[in-house]
Amino acid sequence: AGPVTFTINPAVQLPPVTVVVPVQVSGGSAQIGITLGAASPADLSGTLELTFTPADSSLPANYSDPALQFLAGGRTVTFTIARGATNAVLPQDGRLNLGTVAGTILIRITRLVAGTQNVLPSPEPSARITIANAVPTITPGSVRIIPTASGFDVEVIGSSNTRQITRATLTFQVSGAVDGDSTFTIDVTQIFNAYFASTTGLANGGAFRLRIPFTLSGGDASAITSVSVTLTNSVGVSVAVSGGR
């Protein structure tokens, strides 16, 4: 018999793999990265996955804000690292929508291959982003006065990542003579507790649309030109946002 030829593909030895997240987050998004400690010895492909642990322990097991996802869509994305590169290429530059609920986001690499060879380190490379409890946020431009048959409603759109709001304070700007107070503080604790516990509330994370009705017993509703609104939760008071008709 003739000689037998064997081809042996040596195992790919990866440099350290790091998931990079911002030290601090502000606003509704963050950028995620993946880096190698040295140039990649091979073309790599992998999968990055998000999981979430809410700060509020009363939420259902495995609850996660539906708004928490990659801008590319979903809770997982695939990425590549070219031979000789030290940074991964991620869809939408690895940007992530942080959602509207306080808690901890775990970002981890669940698959990493060089061709058909599994090169995923153990333990899996991962990083965490902590979304701290914060005051409510009112969406700029969302506050408006809506006329009704008996008076008007004030509509407010926003979010509270603690998933609770206790007070709404409204201060009206009036032109002309209108009887009554111009500032109202309303206890909205029970309304928001019921909303956030509902199926709709759970599906919206910490986001909400609030309409507060006001009845006029005298005077012209058109004399009320604008309203400034603040919302309060267990952390503190939101920035005031104003709106008109």
mmCIF file of C-alpha atoms in Angstrom:
data_model
loop_
_atom_site.group_PDB
_atom_site.id
_atom_site.type_symbol
_atom_site.label_atom_id
_atom_site.label_comp_id
_atom_site.label_asym_id
_atom_site.label_seq_id
_atom_site.Cartn_x
_atom_site.Cartn_y
_atom_site.Cartn_z
ATOM 1 C CA ALA A 1 0.000 0.000 0.000
ATOM 2 C CA GLY A 2 1.113 3.554 -0.718
ATOM 3 C CA PRO A 3 1.660 6.269 1.859
ATOM 4 C CA VAL A 4 -1.390 7.900 3.437
ATOM 5 C CA THR A 5 -1.484 11.721 3.557
ATOM 6 C CA PHE A 6 -3.109 13.501 6.499
ATOM 7 C CA THR A 7 -4.023 17.204 6.613
ATOM 8 C CA ILE A 8 -4.127 18.637 10.113
ATOM 9 C CA ASN A 9 -5.692 22.026 10.689
ATOM 10 C CA PRO A 10 -4.145 23.518 13.813
ATOM 11 C CA ALA A 11 -6.527 24.932 16.401
ATOM 12 C CA VAL A 12 -7.059 28.675 16.145
ATOM 13 C CA GLN A 13 -5.578 30.394 19.188
ATOM 14 C CA LEU A 14 -7.534 33.562 19.853
ATOM 15 C CA PRO A 15 -6.245 36.589 21.738
ATOM 16 C CA PRO A 16 -8.466 37.814 24.600
ATOM 17 C CA VAL A 17 -12.011 38.728 23.483
ATOM 18 C CA THR A 18 -13.782 41.655 25.187
ATOM 19 C CA VAL A 19 -17.366 42.928 24.965
ATOM 20 C CA VAL A 20 -17.167 46.724 25.218
ATOM 21 C CA VAL A 21 -20.025 48.770 26.721
ATOM 22 C CA PRO A 22 -20.243 52.437 27.772
ATOM 23 C CA VAL A 23 -19.027 53.261 31.287
ATOM 24 C CA GLN A 24 -22.128 55.442 31.702
ATOM 25 C CA VAL A 25 -25.329 55.558 29.691
ATOM 26 C CA SER A 26 -27.619 58.506 29.088
ATOM 27 C CA GLY A 27 -30.632 58.745 26.856
ATOM 28 C CA GLY A 28 -32.312 55.786 25.253
ATOM 29 C CA SER A 29 -29.463 54.076 23.421
ATOM 30 C CA ALA A 30 -25.906 52.795 23.776
ATOM 31 C CA GLN A 31 -23.218 51.453 21.476
ATOM 32 C CA ILE A 32 -21.778 47.966 21.979
ATOM 33 C CA GLY A 33 -18.449 46.749 20.619
ATOM 34 C CA ILE A 34 -16.312 43.603 20.523
ATOM 35 C CA THR A 35 -12.520 43.829 20.524
ATOM 36 C CA LEU A 36 -9.596 41.412 20.419
ATOM 37 C CA GLY A 37 -6.395 41.892 22.384
ATOM 38 C CA ALA A 38 -4.382 41.397 19.146
ATOM 39 C CA ALA A 39 -5.014 40.865 15.433
ATOM 40 C CA SER A 40 -7.384 37.990 14.696
ATOM 41 C CA PRO A 41 -5.549 34.929 13.321
ATOM 42 C CA ALA A 42 -8.590 33.954 11.208
ATOM 43 C CA ASP A 43 -11.905 35.181 9.837
ATOM 44 C CA LEU A 44 -14.425 34.887 12.670
ATOM 45 C CA SER A 45 -18.198 35.043 12.926
ATOM 46 C CA GLY A 46 -20.333 35.028 16.036
ATOM 47 C CA THR A 47 -23.567 35.877 17.799
ATOM 48 C CA LEU A 48 -24.171 38.512 20.473
ATOM 49 C CA GLU A 49 -27.202 38.163 22.754
ATOM 50 C CA LEU A 50 -29.052 40.410 25.242
ATOM 51 C CA THR A 51 -30.805 39.334 28.443
ATOM 52 C CA PHE A 52 -32.373 41.544 31.113
ATOM 53 C CA THR A 53 -32.943 41.475 34.867
ATOM 54 C CA PRO A 54 -35.388 44.185 36.059
ATOM 55 C CA ALA A 55 -34.640 46.206 39.180
ATOM 56 C CA ASP A 56 -38.268 45.779 40.274
ATOM 57 C CA SER A 57 -38.466 42.311 41.835
ATOM 58 C CA SER A 58 -42.280 42.376 41.704
ATOM 59 C CA LEU A 59 -42.249 42.020 37.917
ATOM 60 C CA PRO A 60 -43.029 38.584 36.441
ATOM 61 C CA ALA A 61 -40.187 36.079 36.134
ATOM 62 C CA ASN A 62 -38.119 36.592 32.992
ATOM 63 C CA TYR A 63 -39.801 39.972 32.330
ATOM 64 C CA SER A 64 -38.036 42.156 29.811
ATOM 65 C CA ASP A 65 -39.058 45.490 28.330
ATOM 66 C CA PRO A 66 -40.084 44.800 24.700
ATOM 67 C CA ALA A 67 -38.320 48.042 23.689
ATOM 68 C CA LEU A 68 -34.953 46.612 24.785
ATOM 69 C CA GLN A 69 -33.337 45.397 21.563
ATOM 70 C CA PHE A 70 -30.618 46.051 19.043
ATOM 71 C CA LEU A 71 -31.396 48.810 16.564
ATOM 72 C CA ALA A 72 -30.932 46.145 13.897
ATOM 73 C CA GLY A 73 -33.914 44.366 15.511
ATOM 74 C CA GLY A 74 -34.279 41.623 18.094
ATOM 75 C CA ARG A 75 -32.197 40.500 21.064
ATOM 76 C CA THR A 76 -29.479 38.757 19.049
ATOM 77 C CA VAL A 77 -27.207 39.965 16.245
ATOM 78 C CA THR A 78 -24.479 38.269 14.244
ATOM 79 C CA PHE A 79 -21.070 39.861 13.769
ATOM 80 C CA THR A 80 -17.811 39.253 11.939
ATOM 81 C CA ILE A 81 -14.147 39.877 12.690
ATOM 82 C CA ALA A 82 -11.861 39.781 9.688
ATOM 83 C CA ARG A 83 -8.459 38.092 9.770
ATOM 84 C CA GLY A 84 -5.939 40.696 10.945
ATOM 85 C CA ALA A 85 -8.610 42.949 12.521
ATOM 86 C CA THR A 86 -9.077 43.697 16.210
ATOM 87 C CA ASN A 87 -12.672 45.001 16.118
ATOM 88 C CA ALA A 88 -15.938 43.310 15.192
ATOM 89 C CA VAL A 89 -18.299 44.570 12.514
ATOM 90 C CA LEU A 90 -21.816 44.732 13.991
ATOM 91 C CA PRO A 91 -25.140 45.716 12.358
ATOM 92 C CA GLN A 92 -26.072 49.372 12.980
ATOM 93 C CA ASP A 93 -22.615 49.809 14.553
ATOM 94 C CA GLY A 94 -23.781 47.744 17.530
ATOM 95 C CA ARG A 95 -26.271 50.325 18.722
ATOM 96 C CA LEU A 96 -28.783 49.201 21.313
ATOM 97 C CA ASN A 97 -32.161 50.617 22.382
ATOM 98 C CA LEU A 98 -32.022 50.525 26.190
ATOM 99 C CA GLY A 99 -35.788 50.424 26.678
ATOM 100 C CA THR A 100 -37.687 52.164 29.472
ATOM 101 C CA VAL A 101 -37.271 49.919 32.536
ATOM 102 C CA ALA A 102 -34.567 50.080 35.211
ATOM 103 C CA GLY A 103 -32.444 46.974 35.599
ATOM 104 C CA THR A 104 -29.337 45.187 34.343
ATOM 105 C CA ILE A 105 -28.670 44.285 30.723
ATOM 106 C CA LEU A 106 -26.325 41.348 30.168
ATOM 107 C CA ILE A 107 -24.591 41.319 26.764
ATOM 108 C CA ARG A 108 -22.741 38.095 25.964
ATOM 109 C CA ILE A 109 -21.181 36.282 23.039
ATOM 110 C CA THR A 110 -23.012 32.959 22.653
ATOM 111 C CA ARG A 111 -21.334 31.750 19.421
ATOM 112 C CA LEU A 112 -17.862 32.332 17.948
ATOM 113 C CA VAL A 113 -16.453 30.239 15.121
ATOM 114 C CA ALA A 114 -13.496 30.228 12.753
ATOM 115 C CA GLY A 115 -14.837 28.347 9.746
ATOM 116 C CA THR A 116 -16.354 25.256 11.343
ATOM 117 C CA GLN A 117 -14.165 25.384 14.472
ATOM 118 C CA ASN A 118 -15.776 26.518 17.709
ATOM 119 C CA VAL A 119 -13.449 29.113 19.276
ATOM 120 C CA LEU A 120 -15.849 30.523 21.891
ATOM 121 C CA PRO A 121 -13.877 31.150 25.113
ATOM 122 C CA SER A 122 -15.083 29.738 28.405
ATOM 123 C CA PRO A 123 -16.549 31.526 30.228
ATOM 124 C CA GLU A 124 -18.376 33.373 27.454
ATOM 125 C CA PRO A 125 -17.162 36.977 27.041
ATOM 126 C CA SER A 126 -19.806 39.297 28.472
ATOM 127 C CA ALA A 127 -20.480 42.740 29.920
ATOM 128 C CA ARG A 128 -23.270 44.449 31.822
ATOM 129 C CA ILE A 129 -25.068 47.772 31.527
ATOM 130 C CA THR A 130 -26.930 49.005 34.612
ATOM 131 C CA ILE A 131 -29.971 51.211 34.037
ATOM 132 C CA ALA A 132 -30.433 53.025 37.361
ATOM 133 C CA ASN A 133 -33.783 54.164 38.721
ATOM 134 C CA ALA A 134 -34.468 57.671 37.432
ATOM 135 C CA VAL A 135 -37.034 60.464 37.584
ATOM 136 C CA PRO A 136 -39.849 60.288 35.014
ATOM 137 C CA THR A 137 -39.249 61.584 31.512
ATOM 138 C CA ILE A 138 -41.855 63.593 29.584
ATOM 139 C CA THR A 139 -41.412 63.409 25.829
ATOM 140 C CA PRO A 140 -40.660 66.913 24.469
ATOM 141 C CA GLY A 141 -43.540 68.203 22.357
ATOM 142 C CA SER A 142 -46.005 65.631 23.722
ATOM 143 C CA VAL A 143 -47.901 67.852 26.177
ATOM 144 C CA ARG A 144 -51.081 69.280 24.678
ATOM 145 C CA ILE A 145 -54.494 70.662 25.610
ATOM 146 C CA ILE A 146 -57.376 68.863 23.873
ATOM 147 C CA PRO A 147 -60.833 70.578 23.941
ATOM 148 C CA THR A 148 -63.814 68.424 25.028
ATOM 149 C CA ALA A 149 -67.560 69.037 25.316
ATOM 150 C CA SER A 150 -67.284 69.754 29.055
ATOM 151 C CA GLY A 151 -63.862 71.412 29.160
ATOM 152 C CA PHE A 152 -60.544 69.949 28.050
ATOM 153 C CA ASP A 153 -58.066 67.132 28.560
ATOM 154 C CA VAL A 154 -54.325 67.448 29.127
ATOM 155 C CA GLU A 155 -52.345 64.736 27.361
ATOM 156 C CA VAL A 156 -48.819 63.739 28.402
ATOM 157 C CA ILE A 157 -46.572 61.076 26.836
ATOM 158 C CA GLY A 158 -43.485 59.829 28.623
ATOM 159 C CA SER A 159 -41.875 57.061 30.641
ATOM 160 C CA SER A 160 -40.897 56.141 34.179
ATOM 161 C CA ASN A 161 -38.268 53.413 34.443
ATOM 162 C CA THR A 162 -39.362 52.651 38.022
ATOM 163 C CA ARG A 163 -42.777 51.784 36.522
ATOM 164 C CA GLN A 164 -44.612 53.983 39.024
ATOM 165 C CA ILE A 165 -45.704 57.625 39.195
ATOM 166 C CA THR A 166 -47.254 59.232 42.262
ATOM 167 C CA ARG A 167 -48.081 62.832 41.306
ATOM 168 C CA ALA A 168 -48.792 64.989 38.297
ATOM 169 C CA THR A 169 -48.469 68.752 38.743
ATOM 170 C CA LEU A 170 -49.981 71.037 36.104
ATOM 171 C CA THR A 171 -49.623 74.811 35.916
ATOM 172 C CA PHE A 172 -51.820 76.637 33.403
ATOM 173 C CA GLN A 173 -51.110 79.899 31.635
ATOM 174 C CA VAL A 174 -54.309 81.913 31.270
ATOM 175 C CA SER A 175 -55.172 85.003 29.246
ATOM 176 C CA GLY A 176 -58.125 87.006 30.543
ATOM 177 C CA ALA A 177 -60.291 86.317 33.568
ATOM 178 C CA VAL A 178 -60.894 82.683 34.459
ATOM 179 C CA ASP A 179 -62.085 81.712 37.931
ATOM 180 C CA GLY A 180 -60.208 78.965 39.788
ATOM 181 C CA ASP A 181 -56.683 77.801 40.596
ATOM 182 C CA SER A 182 -53.958 77.791 37.945
ATOM 183 C CA THR A 183 -51.828 75.009 39.532
ATOM 184 C CA PHE A 184 -53.090 71.509 40.299
ATOM 185 C CA THR A 185 -51.294 68.587 41.956
ATOM 186 C CA ILE A 186 -53.042 65.287 41.324
ATOM 187 C CA ASP A 187 -52.410 61.952 43.037
ATOM 188 C CA VAL A 188 -52.036 59.444 40.182
ATOM 189 C CA THR A 189 -50.563 56.568 42.210
ATOM 190 C CA GLN A 190 -53.449 54.134 41.827
ATOM 191 C CA ILE A 191 -54.013 54.952 38.165
ATOM 192 C CA PHE A 192 -50.402 54.201 37.270
ATOM 193 C CA ASN A 193 -50.164 51.147 39.548
ATOM 194 C CA ALA A 194 -53.147 49.627 37.744
ATOM 195 C CA TYR A 195 -51.792 50.567 34.312
ATOM 196 C CA PHE A 196 -48.274 49.203 34.849
ATOM 197 C CA ALA A 197 -49.693 45.925 36.252
ATOM 198 C CA SER A 198 -51.976 45.471 33.223
ATOM 199 C CA THR A 199 -51.184 43.502 30.087
ATOM 200 C CA THR A 200 -50.911 46.761 28.142
ATOM 201 C CA GLY A 201 -48.620 48.295 30.756
ATOM 202 C CA LEU A 202 -46.335 45.258 30.823
ATOM 203 C CA ALA A 203 -46.105 45.360 27.030
ATOM 204 C CA ASN A 204 -45.030 49.016 27.157
ATOM 205 C CA GLY A 205 -42.318 48.723 29.804
ATOM 206 C CA GLY A 206 -42.122 52.099 31.522
ATOM 207 C CA ALA A 207 -43.782 54.062 28.711
ATOM 208 C CA PHE A 208 -47.257 55.592 28.945
ATOM 209 C CA ARG A 209 -49.778 58.040 27.473
ATOM 210 C CA LEU A 210 -51.725 59.941 30.155
ATOM 211 C CA ARG A 211 -54.886 62.023 29.639
ATOM 212 C CA ILE A 212 -56.218 64.109 32.533
ATOM 213 C CA PRO A 213 -59.758 65.533 32.118
ATOM 214 C CA PHE A 214 -60.720 68.991 33.370
ATOM 215 C CA THR A 215 -64.287 70.318 33.571
ATOM 216 C CA LEU A 216 -64.998 74.029 33.219
ATOM 217 C CA SER A 217 -67.977 75.331 35.186
ATOM 218 C CA GLY A 218 -67.561 78.843 33.867
ATOM 219 C CA GLY A 219 -65.321 80.933 31.656
ATOM 220 C CA ASP A 220 -63.919 80.394 28.199
ATOM 221 C CA ALA A 221 -61.692 77.351 27.714
ATOM 222 C CA SER A 222 -59.801 79.179 24.980
ATOM 223 C CA ALA A 223 -58.447 81.547 27.646
ATOM 224 C CA ILE A 224 -56.202 78.669 28.815
ATOM 225 C CA THR A 225 -53.289 79.045 26.424
ATOM 226 C CA SER A 226 -50.748 76.499 27.685
ATOM 227 C CA VAL A 227 -49.876 74.128 30.489
ATOM 228 C CA SER A 228 -46.605 73.092 32.130
ATOM 229 C CA VAL A 229 -46.443 69.539 33.505
ATOM 230 C CA THR A 230 -44.129 67.710 35.915
ATOM 231 C CA LEU A 231 -44.398 64.094 37.077
ATOM 232 C CA THR A 232 -43.075 62.603 40.317
ATOM 233 C CA ASN A 233 -41.968 59.059 41.140
ATOM 234 C CA SER A 234 -39.985 57.495 44.020
ATOM 235 C CA VAL A 235 -36.749 59.026 42.701
ATOM 236 C CA GLY A 236 -37.897 62.617 42.232
ATOM 237 C CA VAL A 237 -39.523 65.139 39.927
ATOM 238 C CA SER A 238 -39.248 65.229 36.150
ATOM 239 C CA VAL A 239 -38.132 68.182 34.077
ATOM 240 C CA ALA A 240 -41.157 70.371 33.312
ATOM 241 C CA VAL A 241 -42.506 70.236 29.767
ATOM 242 C CA SER A 242 -45.049 72.721 28.388
ATOM 243 C CA GLY A 243 -47.580 72.520 25.604
ATOM 244 C CA GLY A 244 -50.625 74.236 24.196
ATOM 245 C CA ARG A 245 -53.612 73.456 22.059
#
